[in-house]
Structure formats: C-alpha cells, structure tokens
mmCIF file of C-alpha atoms in Angstrom:
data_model
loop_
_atom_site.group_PDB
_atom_site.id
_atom_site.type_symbol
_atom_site.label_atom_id
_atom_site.label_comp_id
_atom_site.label_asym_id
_atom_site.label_seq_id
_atom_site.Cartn_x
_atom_site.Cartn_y
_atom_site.Cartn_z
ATOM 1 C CA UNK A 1 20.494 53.273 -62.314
ATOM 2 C CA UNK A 2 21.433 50.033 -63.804
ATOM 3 C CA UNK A 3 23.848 49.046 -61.433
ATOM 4 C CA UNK A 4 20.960 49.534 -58.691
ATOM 5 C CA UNK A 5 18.484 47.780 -61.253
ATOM 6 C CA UNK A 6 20.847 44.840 -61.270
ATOM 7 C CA UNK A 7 21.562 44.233 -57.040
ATOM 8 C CA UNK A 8 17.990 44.956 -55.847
ATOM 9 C CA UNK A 9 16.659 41.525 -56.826
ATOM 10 C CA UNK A 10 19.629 40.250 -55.676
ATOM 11 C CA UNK A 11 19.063 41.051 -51.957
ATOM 12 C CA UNK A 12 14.896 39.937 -52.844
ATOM 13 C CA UNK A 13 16.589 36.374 -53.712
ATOM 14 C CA UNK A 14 18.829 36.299 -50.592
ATOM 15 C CA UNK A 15 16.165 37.450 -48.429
ATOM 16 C CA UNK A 16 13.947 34.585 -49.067
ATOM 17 C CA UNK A 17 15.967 31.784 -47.701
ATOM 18 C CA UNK A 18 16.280 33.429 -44.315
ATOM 19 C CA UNK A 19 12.535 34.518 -43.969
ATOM 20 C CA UNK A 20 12.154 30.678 -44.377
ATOM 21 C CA UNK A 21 14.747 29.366 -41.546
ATOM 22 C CA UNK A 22 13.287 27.186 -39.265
ATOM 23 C CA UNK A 23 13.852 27.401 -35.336
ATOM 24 C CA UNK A 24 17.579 25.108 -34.245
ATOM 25 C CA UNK A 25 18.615 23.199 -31.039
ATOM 26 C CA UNK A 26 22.143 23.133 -31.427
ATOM 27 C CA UNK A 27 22.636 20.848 -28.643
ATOM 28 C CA UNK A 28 26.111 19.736 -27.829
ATOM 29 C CA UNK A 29 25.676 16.159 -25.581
ATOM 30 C CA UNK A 30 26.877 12.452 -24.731
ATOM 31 C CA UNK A 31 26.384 9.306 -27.109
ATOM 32 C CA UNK A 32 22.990 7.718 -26.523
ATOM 33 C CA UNK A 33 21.665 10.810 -24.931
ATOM 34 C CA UNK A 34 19.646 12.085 -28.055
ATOM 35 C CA UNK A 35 18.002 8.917 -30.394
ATOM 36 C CA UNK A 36 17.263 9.768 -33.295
ATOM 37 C CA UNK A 37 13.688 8.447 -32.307
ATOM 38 C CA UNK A 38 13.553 10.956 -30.233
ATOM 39 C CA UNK A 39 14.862 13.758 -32.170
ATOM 40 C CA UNK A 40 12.306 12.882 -34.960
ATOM 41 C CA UNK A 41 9.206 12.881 -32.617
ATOM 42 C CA UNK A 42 10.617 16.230 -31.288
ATOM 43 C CA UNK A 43 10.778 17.985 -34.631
ATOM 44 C CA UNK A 44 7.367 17.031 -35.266
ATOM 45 C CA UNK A 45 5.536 18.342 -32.489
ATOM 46 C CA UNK A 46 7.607 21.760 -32.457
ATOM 47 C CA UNK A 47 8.797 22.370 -35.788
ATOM 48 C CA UNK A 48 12.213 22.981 -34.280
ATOM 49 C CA UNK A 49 15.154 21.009 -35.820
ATOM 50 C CA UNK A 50 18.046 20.054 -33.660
ATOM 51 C CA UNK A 51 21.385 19.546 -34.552
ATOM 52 C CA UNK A 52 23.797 17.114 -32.263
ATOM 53 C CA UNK A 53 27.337 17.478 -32.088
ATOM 54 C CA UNK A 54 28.762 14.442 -29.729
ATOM 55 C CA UNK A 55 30.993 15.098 -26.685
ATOM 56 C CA UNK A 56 32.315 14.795 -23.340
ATOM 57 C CA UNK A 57 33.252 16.370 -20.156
ATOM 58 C CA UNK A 58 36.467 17.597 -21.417
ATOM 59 C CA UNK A 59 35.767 18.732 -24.836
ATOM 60 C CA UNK A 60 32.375 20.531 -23.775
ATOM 61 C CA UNK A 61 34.725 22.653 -21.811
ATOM 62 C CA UNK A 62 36.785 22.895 -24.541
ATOM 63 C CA UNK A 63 34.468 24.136 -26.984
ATOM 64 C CA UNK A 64 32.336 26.166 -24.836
ATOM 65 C CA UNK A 65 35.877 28.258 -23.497
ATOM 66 C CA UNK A 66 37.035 28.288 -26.937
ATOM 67 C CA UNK A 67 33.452 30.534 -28.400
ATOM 68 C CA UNK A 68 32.855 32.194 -24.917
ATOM 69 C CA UNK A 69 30.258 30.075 -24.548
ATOM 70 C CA UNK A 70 28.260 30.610 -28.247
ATOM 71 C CA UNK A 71 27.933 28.031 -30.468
ATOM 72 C CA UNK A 72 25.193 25.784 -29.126
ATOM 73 C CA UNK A 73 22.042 26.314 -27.271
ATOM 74 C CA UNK A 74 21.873 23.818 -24.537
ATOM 75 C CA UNK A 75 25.037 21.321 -23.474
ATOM 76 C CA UNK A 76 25.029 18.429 -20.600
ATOM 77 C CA UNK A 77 28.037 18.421 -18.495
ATOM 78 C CA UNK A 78 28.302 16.088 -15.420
ATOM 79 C CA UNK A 79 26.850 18.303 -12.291
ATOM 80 C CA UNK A 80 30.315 18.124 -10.849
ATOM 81 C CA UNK A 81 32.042 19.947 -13.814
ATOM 82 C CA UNK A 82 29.863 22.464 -13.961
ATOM 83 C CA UNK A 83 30.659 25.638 -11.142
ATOM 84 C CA UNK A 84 34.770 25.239 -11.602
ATOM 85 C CA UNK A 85 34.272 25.698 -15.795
ATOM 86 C CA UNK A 86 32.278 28.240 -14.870
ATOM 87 C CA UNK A 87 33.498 30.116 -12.237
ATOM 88 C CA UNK A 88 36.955 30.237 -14.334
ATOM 89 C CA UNK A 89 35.947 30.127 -18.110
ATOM 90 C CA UNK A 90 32.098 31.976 -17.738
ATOM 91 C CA UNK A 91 30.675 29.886 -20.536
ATOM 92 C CA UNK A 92 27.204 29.048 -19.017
ATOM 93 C CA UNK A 93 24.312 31.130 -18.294
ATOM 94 C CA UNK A 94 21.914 30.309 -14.933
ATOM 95 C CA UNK A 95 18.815 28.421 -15.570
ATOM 96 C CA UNK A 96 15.519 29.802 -15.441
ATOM 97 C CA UNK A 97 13.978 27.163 -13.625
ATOM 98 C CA UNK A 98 10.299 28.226 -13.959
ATOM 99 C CA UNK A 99 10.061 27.137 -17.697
ATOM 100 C CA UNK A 100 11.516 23.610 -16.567
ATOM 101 C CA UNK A 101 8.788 20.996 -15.233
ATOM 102 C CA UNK A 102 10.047 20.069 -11.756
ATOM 103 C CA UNK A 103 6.931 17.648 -11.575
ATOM 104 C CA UNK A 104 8.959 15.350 -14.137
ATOM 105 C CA UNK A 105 11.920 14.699 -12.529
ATOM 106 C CA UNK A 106 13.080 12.096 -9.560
ATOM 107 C CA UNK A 107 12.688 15.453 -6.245
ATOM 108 C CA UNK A 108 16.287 14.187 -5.026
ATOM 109 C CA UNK A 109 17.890 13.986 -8.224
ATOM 110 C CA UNK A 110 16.363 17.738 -8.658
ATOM 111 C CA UNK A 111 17.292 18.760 -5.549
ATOM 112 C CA UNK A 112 20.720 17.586 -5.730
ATOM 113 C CA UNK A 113 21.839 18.983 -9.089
ATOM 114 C CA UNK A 114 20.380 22.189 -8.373
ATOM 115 C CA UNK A 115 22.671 22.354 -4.963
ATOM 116 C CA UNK A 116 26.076 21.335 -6.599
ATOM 117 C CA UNK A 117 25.386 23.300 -9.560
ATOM 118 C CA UNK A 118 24.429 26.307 -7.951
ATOM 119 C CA UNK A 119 26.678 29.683 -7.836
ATOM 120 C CA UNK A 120 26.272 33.030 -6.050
ATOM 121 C CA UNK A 121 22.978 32.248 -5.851
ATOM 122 C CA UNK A 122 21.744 31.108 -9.370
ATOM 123 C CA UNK A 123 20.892 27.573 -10.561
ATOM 124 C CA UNK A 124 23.230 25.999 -13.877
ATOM 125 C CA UNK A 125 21.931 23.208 -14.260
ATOM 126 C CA UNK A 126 19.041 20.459 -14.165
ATOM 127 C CA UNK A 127 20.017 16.511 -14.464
ATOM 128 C CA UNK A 128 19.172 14.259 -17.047
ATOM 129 C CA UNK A 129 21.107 11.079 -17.233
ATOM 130 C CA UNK A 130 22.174 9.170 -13.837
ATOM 131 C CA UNK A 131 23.990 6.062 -13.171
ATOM 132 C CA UNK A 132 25.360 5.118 -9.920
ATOM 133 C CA UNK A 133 28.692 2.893 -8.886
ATOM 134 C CA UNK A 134 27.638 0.346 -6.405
ATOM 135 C CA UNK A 135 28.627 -3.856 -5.810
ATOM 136 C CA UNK A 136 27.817 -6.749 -8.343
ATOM 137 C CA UNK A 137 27.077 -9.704 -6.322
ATOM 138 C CA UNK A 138 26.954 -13.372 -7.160
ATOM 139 C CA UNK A 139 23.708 -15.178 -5.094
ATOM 140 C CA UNK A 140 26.720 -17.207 -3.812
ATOM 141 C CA UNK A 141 27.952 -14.737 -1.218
ATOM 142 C CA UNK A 142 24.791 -12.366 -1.536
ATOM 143 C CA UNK A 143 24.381 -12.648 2.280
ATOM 144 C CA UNK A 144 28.032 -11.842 3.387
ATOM 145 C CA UNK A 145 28.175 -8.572 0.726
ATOM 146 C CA UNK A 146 26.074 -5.365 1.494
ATOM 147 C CA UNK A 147 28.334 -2.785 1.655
ATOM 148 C CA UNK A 148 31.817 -1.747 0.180
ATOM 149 C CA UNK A 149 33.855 -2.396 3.094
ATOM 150 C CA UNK A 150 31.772 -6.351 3.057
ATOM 151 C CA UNK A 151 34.438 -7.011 0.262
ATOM 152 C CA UNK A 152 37.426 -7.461 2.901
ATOM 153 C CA UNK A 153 35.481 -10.147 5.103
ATOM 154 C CA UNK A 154 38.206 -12.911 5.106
ATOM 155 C CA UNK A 155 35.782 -15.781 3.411
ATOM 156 C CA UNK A 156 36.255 -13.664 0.398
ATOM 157 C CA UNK A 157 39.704 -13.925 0.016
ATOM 158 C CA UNK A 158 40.932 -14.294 -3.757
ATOM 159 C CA UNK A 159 37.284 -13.576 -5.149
ATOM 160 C CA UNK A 160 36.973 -9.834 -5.443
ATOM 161 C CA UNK A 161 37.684 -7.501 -7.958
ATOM 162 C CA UNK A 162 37.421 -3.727 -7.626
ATOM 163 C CA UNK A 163 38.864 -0.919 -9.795
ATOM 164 C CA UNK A 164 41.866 1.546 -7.947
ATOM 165 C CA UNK A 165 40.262 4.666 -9.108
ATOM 166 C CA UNK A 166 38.526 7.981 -6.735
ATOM 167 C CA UNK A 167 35.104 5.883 -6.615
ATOM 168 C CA UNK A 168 36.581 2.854 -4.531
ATOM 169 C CA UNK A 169 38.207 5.393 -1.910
ATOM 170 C CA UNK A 170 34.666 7.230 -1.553
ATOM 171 C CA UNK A 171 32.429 4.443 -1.265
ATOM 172 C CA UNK A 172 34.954 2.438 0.940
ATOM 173 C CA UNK A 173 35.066 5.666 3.118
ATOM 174 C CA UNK A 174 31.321 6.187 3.366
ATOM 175 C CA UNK A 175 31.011 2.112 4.483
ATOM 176 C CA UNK A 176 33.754 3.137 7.117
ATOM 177 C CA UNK A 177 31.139 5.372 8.513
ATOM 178 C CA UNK A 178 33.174 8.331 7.493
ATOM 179 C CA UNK A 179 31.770 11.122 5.094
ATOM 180 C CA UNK A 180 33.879 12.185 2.758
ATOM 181 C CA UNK A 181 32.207 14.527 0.969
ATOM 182 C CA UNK A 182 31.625 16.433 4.270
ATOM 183 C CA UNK A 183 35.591 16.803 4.454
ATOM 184 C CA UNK A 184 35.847 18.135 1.007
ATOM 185 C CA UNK A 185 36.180 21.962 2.174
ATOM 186 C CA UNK A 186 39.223 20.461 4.663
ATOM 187 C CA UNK A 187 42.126 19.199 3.043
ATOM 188 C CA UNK A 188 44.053 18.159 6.078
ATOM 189 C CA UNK A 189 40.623 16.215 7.586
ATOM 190 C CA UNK A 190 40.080 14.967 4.048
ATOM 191 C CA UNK A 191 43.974 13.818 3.805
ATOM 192 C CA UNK A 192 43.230 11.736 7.110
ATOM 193 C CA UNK A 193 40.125 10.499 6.102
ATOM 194 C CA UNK A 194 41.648 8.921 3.131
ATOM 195 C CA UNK A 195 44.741 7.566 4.984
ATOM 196 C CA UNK A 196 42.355 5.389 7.449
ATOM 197 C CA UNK A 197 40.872 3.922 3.525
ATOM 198 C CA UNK A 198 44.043 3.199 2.390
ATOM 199 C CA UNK A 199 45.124 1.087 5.987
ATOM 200 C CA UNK A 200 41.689 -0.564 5.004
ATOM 201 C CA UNK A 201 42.280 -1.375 1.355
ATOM 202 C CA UNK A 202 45.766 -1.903 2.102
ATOM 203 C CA UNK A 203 44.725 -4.505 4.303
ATOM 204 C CA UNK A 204 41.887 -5.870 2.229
ATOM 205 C CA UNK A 205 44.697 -6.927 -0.543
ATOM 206 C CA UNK A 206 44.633 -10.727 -0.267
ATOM 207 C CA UNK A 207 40.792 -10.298 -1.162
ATOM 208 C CA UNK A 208 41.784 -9.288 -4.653
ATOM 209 C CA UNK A 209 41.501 -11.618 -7.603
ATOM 210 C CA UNK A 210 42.730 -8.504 -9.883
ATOM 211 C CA UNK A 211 41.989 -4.701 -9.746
ATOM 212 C CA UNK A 212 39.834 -4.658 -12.910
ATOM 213 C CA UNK A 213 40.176 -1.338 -15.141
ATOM 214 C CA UNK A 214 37.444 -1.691 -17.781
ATOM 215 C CA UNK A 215 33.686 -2.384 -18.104
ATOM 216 C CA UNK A 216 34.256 -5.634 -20.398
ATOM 217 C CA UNK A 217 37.012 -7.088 -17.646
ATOM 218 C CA UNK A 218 34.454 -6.351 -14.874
ATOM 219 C CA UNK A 219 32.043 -8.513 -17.008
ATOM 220 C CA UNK A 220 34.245 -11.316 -17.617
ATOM 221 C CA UNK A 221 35.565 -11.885 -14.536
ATOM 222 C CA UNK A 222 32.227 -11.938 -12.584
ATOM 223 C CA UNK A 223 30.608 -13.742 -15.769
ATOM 224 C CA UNK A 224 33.324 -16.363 -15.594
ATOM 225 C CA UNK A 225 32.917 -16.807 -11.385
ATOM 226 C CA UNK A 226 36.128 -15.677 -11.111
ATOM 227 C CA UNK A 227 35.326 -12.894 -8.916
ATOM 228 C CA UNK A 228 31.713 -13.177 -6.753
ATOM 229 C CA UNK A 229 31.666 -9.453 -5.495
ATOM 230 C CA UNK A 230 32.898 -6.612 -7.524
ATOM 231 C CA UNK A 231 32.258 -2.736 -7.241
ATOM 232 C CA UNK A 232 30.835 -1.623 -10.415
ATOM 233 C CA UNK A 233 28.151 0.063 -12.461
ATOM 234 C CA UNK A 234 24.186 -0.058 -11.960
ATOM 235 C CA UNK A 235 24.369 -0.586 -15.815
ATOM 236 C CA UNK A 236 26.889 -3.287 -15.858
ATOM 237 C CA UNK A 237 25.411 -5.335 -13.389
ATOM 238 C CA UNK A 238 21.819 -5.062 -14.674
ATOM 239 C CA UNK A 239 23.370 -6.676 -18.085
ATOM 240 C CA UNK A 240 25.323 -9.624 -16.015
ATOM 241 C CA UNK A 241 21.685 -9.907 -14.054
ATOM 242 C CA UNK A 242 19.916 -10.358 -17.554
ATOM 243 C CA UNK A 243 22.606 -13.360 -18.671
ATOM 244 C CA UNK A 244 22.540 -14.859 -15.229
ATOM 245 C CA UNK A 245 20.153 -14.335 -13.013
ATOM 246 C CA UNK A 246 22.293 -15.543 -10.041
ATOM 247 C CA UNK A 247 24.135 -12.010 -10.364
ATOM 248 C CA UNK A 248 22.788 -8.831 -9.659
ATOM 249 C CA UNK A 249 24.052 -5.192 -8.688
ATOM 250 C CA UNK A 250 23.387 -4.276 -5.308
ATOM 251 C CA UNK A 251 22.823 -0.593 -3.610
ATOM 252 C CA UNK A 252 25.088 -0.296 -0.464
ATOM 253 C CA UNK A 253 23.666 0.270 2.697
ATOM 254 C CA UNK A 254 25.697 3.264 2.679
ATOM 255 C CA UNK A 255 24.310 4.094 -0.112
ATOM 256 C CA UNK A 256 25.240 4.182 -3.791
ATOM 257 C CA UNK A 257 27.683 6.473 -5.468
ATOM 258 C CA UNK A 258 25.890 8.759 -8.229
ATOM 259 C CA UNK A 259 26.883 10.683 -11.235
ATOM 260 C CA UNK A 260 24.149 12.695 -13.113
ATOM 261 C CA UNK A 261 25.003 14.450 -16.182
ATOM 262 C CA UNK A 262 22.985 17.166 -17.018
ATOM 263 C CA UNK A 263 20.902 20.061 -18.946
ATOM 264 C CA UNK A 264 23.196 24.117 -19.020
ATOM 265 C CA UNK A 265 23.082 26.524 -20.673
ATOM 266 C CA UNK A 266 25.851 27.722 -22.941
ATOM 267 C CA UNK A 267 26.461 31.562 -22.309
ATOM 268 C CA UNK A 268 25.887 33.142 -25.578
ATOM 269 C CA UNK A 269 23.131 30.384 -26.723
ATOM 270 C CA UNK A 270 20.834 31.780 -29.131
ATOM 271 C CA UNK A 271 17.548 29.540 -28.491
ATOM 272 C CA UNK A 272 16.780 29.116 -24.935
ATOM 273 C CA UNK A 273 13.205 28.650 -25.170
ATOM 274 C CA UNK A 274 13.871 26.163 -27.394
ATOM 275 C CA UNK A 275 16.433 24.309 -24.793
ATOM 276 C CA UNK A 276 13.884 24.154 -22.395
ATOM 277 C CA UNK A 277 11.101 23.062 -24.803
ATOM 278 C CA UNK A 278 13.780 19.974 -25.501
ATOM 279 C CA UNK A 279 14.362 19.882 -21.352
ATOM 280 C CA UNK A 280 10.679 19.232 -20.599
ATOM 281 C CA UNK A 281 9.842 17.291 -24.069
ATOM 282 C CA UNK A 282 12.691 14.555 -23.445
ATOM 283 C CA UNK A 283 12.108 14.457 -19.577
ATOM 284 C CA UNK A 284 8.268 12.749 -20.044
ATOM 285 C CA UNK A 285 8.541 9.408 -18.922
ATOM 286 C CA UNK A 286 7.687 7.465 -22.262
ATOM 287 C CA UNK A 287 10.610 9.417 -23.852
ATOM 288 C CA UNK A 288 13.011 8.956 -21.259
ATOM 289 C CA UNK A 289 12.374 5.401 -21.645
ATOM 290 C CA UNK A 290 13.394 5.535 -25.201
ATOM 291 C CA UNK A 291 17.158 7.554 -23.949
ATOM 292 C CA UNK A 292 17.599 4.599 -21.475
ATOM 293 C CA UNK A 293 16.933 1.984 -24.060
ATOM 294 C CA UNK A 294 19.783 4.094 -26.075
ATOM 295 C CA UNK A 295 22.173 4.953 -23.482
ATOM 296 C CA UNK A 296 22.153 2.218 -20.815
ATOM 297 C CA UNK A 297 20.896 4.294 -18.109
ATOM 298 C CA UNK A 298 18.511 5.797 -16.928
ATOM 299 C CA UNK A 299 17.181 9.139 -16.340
ATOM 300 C CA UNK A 300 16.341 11.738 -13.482
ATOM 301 C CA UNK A 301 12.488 11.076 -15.034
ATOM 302 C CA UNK A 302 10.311 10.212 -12.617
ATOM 303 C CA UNK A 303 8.251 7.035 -13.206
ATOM 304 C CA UNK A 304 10.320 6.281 -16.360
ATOM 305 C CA UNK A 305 11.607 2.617 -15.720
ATOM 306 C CA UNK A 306 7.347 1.969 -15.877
ATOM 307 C CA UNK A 307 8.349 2.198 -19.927
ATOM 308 C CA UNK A 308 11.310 0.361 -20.084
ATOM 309 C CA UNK A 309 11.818 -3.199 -21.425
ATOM 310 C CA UNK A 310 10.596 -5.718 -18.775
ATOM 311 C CA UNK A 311 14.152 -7.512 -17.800
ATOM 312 C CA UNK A 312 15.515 -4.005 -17.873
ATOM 313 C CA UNK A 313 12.672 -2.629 -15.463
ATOM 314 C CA UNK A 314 13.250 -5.456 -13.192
ATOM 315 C CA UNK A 315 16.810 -5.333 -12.744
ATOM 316 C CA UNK A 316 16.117 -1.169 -11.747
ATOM 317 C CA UNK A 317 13.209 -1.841 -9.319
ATOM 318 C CA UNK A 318 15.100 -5.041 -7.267
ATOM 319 C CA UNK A 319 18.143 -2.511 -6.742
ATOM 320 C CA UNK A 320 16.411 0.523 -6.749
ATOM 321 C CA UNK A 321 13.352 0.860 -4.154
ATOM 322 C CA UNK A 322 12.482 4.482 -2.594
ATOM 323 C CA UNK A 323 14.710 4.556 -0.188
ATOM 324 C CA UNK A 324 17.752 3.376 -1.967
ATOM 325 C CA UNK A 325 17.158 6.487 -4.359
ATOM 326 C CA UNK A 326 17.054 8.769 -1.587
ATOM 327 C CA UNK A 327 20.139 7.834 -0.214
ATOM 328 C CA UNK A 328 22.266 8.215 -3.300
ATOM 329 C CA UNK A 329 25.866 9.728 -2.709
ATOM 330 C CA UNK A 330 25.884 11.990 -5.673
ATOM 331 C CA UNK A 331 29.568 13.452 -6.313
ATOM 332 C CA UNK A 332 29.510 17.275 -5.344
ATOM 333 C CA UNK A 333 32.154 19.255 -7.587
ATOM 334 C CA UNK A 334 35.973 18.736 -6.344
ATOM 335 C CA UNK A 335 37.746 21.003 -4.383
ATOM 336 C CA UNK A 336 41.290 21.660 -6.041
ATOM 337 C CA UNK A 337 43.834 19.752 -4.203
ATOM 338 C CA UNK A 338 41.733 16.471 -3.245
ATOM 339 C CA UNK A 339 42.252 14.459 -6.456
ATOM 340 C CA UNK A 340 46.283 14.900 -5.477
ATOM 341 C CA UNK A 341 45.530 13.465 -2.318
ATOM 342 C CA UNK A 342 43.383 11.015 -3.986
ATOM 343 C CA UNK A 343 46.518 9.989 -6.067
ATOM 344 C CA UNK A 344 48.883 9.565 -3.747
ATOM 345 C CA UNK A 345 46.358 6.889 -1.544
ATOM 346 C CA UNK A 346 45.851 4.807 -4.622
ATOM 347 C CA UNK A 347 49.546 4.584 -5.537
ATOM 348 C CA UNK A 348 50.229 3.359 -2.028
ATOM 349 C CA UNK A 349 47.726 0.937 -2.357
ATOM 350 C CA UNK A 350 49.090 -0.258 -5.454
ATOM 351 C CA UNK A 351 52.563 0.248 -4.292
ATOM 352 C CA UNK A 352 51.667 -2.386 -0.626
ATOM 353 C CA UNK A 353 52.911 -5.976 -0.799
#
C-alpha cells in the first residue's frame, strides 16, 4: 500500500504540466520568412506558440525524409521541389484547400502553385514568398533593353553582365520565342531548344563585361556603370533603384522568370489546423507587408505592396503592373535529365572563345 501511496501523487504532479500545454506551430521555413513581429502578433490573437527552425530547399528534404515526414507542422519548399520529394520520399500530406483563404492571394500566383504542386490529383502546396529574375537597366540604354535576348544588340558590346546559370538559358530561350518549359516532357526537343541558346549566347560573348556569380558583384558592377544591363533579381534591382534612381529592374516582354516558395504540409504533422490558421493569418496584406520588409520580397498577398515602405512600393508598382504579373514564367518542377543538358550548354558557353 505504501509503495502505491508514494507514486499516485507522482503521476497527479506529472499530469499537470501537460493538461497545461499550449497549442505549437512547429514550422520549419526560410530566413526572413517568419519576423518575430509577426510571430508575436500571431501568438496573441490565437494563443498558439510557434517554434521556427531555419532552412532550405535541401535540408527541408533532408529532415522531412529523415522523420517520414513528422517533426514539424507546416514547411515552405520552393513549388518546384515539391512533387519529386514527394513522389520519392512521401513526406508531405495534400492540402485541404477549403480552410485556406484563396481571396488573399495574387489568382495567378494561386493558380500556378496549385498546378506544379499538384499530384494524382491532390493539391501540396499554396505559395507564399515570390521573387522573379528579370534585367537591371541603367536609363542610359533603357530604350535599346526590353527583353533578355536585347542584351546581344551590338551597341552593348563590353557593358553587360549576366550570370551562366539555368535562369539565363530559360529566359534567353523564352525571348527567342521558344518555350522551354513546354519542351520539358521532351528531352531530345528540349536538348535542341537549348542548343539554338547556346549559338545565341555563344554569339552574344563580346557583350560581356564579366559573367557575374553573386548578388553583391551584380550590385557593384551596375552601381559602378560598369555594366548598364544585367539579368538579375526583382529584389536586387529595386535596392540599386533606391541608391540611383537612373537604375531600375525591368519585367521582360517575355515575361519574367518566377520562383515562389511556399506553404506544405509535412506528412505526419501534428497541428494542421493550426498551419492553416498561420497560412491565412500571415497572408493578410498588412502582415505580408511586415515578411517583405524582413525578407526582401514580396509575397503571393494580394494588395500587399499598398503596406510597404514608399520607395519600396514604388520600385514594385513601376516593374510590376497587372499584366506583367500575369505573365510571369514561374519554374514548373524539373524533369530528370534536363539540368544535364542544362550543364553541358553552359560549359560550352564558357568553354567558346
């Protein structure tokens, strides 16, 4: 009887703690993505406290195939890393996208995730944070540069600056008045495709200052008038804009090239009503304004640039009208095979004297 005596208040004491356990967002994201502004004003309205554990494409997949998928309650892969991981690891669940507020988000940005995210007929994901690569453009030559392919014209020669990476080779096709994206499901078309870019960048050599690899070189050489027409970042050029107003980034008339990273849901998370409470609480415009301040970009919110800072707002509405938004190129996932194509172009192009 003693013994007994002695381990009932035991399990009393233990139970307490758990009876009082608030509700948890483990949510496993990008840098900027969750303020903790935005975190706090969160946990105040629904009592539910989020944790944030910082990641990337990579190690999201890494983590989420390493549990099965458990260990976190809502994650934000890129749209186009979403229906490989899953179709070989199964570590997301599909969205139910009745509890999400479709009257908050940007229709095509919707429309778009939900297509390249979807699998045998279910939905795994909803976007969140966009950005799109595009040309930065000095006043200077603002009339001779429109499109990707603009960046050959001869008058340019010596003052351009692009990066030899998958972007340049999509966006260069797509000014060609090819599609590439179309020619994804054929290697041999998509093979061809890509050889008629590389004649064209090939070609377009004696146009380039330097092939720039990172953000901060981009920066400096167009900040410097080194180089008056770059490709680059929305987000890069709207920060050369605000130092100089003679430079700004400019949409192709073939249209941009967009990533959106974006809302799943791990398999075995334990809290998906409170994923989607966080899904519709951070996609309000005035709250999406405070993730662009944080991140740099913006978000698939619609009307959220209203809220940003004025210079910032600006910069968005002279690149980014109706029309330019509809006519993003948003990166469907990647066939296996293509990026091996995509390799050996750009090492020819390298390679060419």
């Amino acid at each position: 009887m003693r013994l007994k005596q002695m381990l009932v208040p035991a399990v009393i004491t233990l139970a307490i703690p758990f009876s009082a356990i608030a509700e948890e967002l483990r949510l496993l994201t990008w840098g900027g993505y969750a303020p903790e502004e935005v975190i706090s004003q969160f946990e105040e309205q629904t009592g539910i406290d989020v944790q944030v554990t910082l990641s990337n494409n990579e190690d999201m997949i890494s983590k989420l195939r390493a549990t099965g998928g458990s260990g976190f309650d809502l994650a934000q892969p890129s749209q186009d890393r979403i229906t490989s991981a899953q179709q070989e690891y199964r570590i997301y669940k599909p969205m139910d996208t009745s509890k999400v507020d479709s009257s908050l988000f940007i229709p095509s940005m919707l429309a778009a995730t939900k297509a390249n995210t979807e699998l045998n007929g279910d939905v795994y994901a909803v976007p969140h944070v966009w950005g799109t690569t595009g040309l930065i453009v000095h006043d200077s030559v603002r009339d001779q540069v429109s499109d990707f392919a603009d960046l050959c014209k001869s008058e340019l020669a010596g003052r351009v600056s692009y990066r030899l990476r998958r972007p340049l080779l999509i966006g260069m096709a797509f000014s060609m008045g090819e599609d590439p994206f179309a020619a994804y499901d054929d290697p041999a078309a998509y093979e061809a495709m890509m050889t008629r870019v590389q004649e064209k960048l090939i070609a377009c050599k004696p146009n380039v200052k330097t092939y720039w690899t990172g953000g901060d070189e981009l920066i400096n050489l167009v900040a410097s008038g080194e180089v008056v027409a770059a490709t680059g970042w929305d987000a890069g050029g709207w920060k050369l804009q605000a130092e100089n107003p003679k430079i700004s980034f400019v949409v192709p008339t073939s249209g941009a090239l967009g990533w959106i990273d974006t809302f799943a849901l791990p398999r075995r998370g334990e809290n998906d009503e409170a994923a989607y409470k966080w899904i519709n609480f951070v996609m309000q415009p005035e709250i999406a304004a405070l993730i662009t301040e944080s991140a740099g970009n913006f978000t698939a919110s619609r009307g959220a640039e209203a809220f940003v800072n004025v210079k910032l707002k600006e910069s968005f509405q002279s690149s980014f009208d109706e029309q330019a938004l509809e006519n993003i190129k948003w990166y469907p996932p990647v066939p296996p095979g293509l990026e091996t194509i995509e390799g050996r172009i750009l090492d020819r192009v390298s390679a060419a004297n």
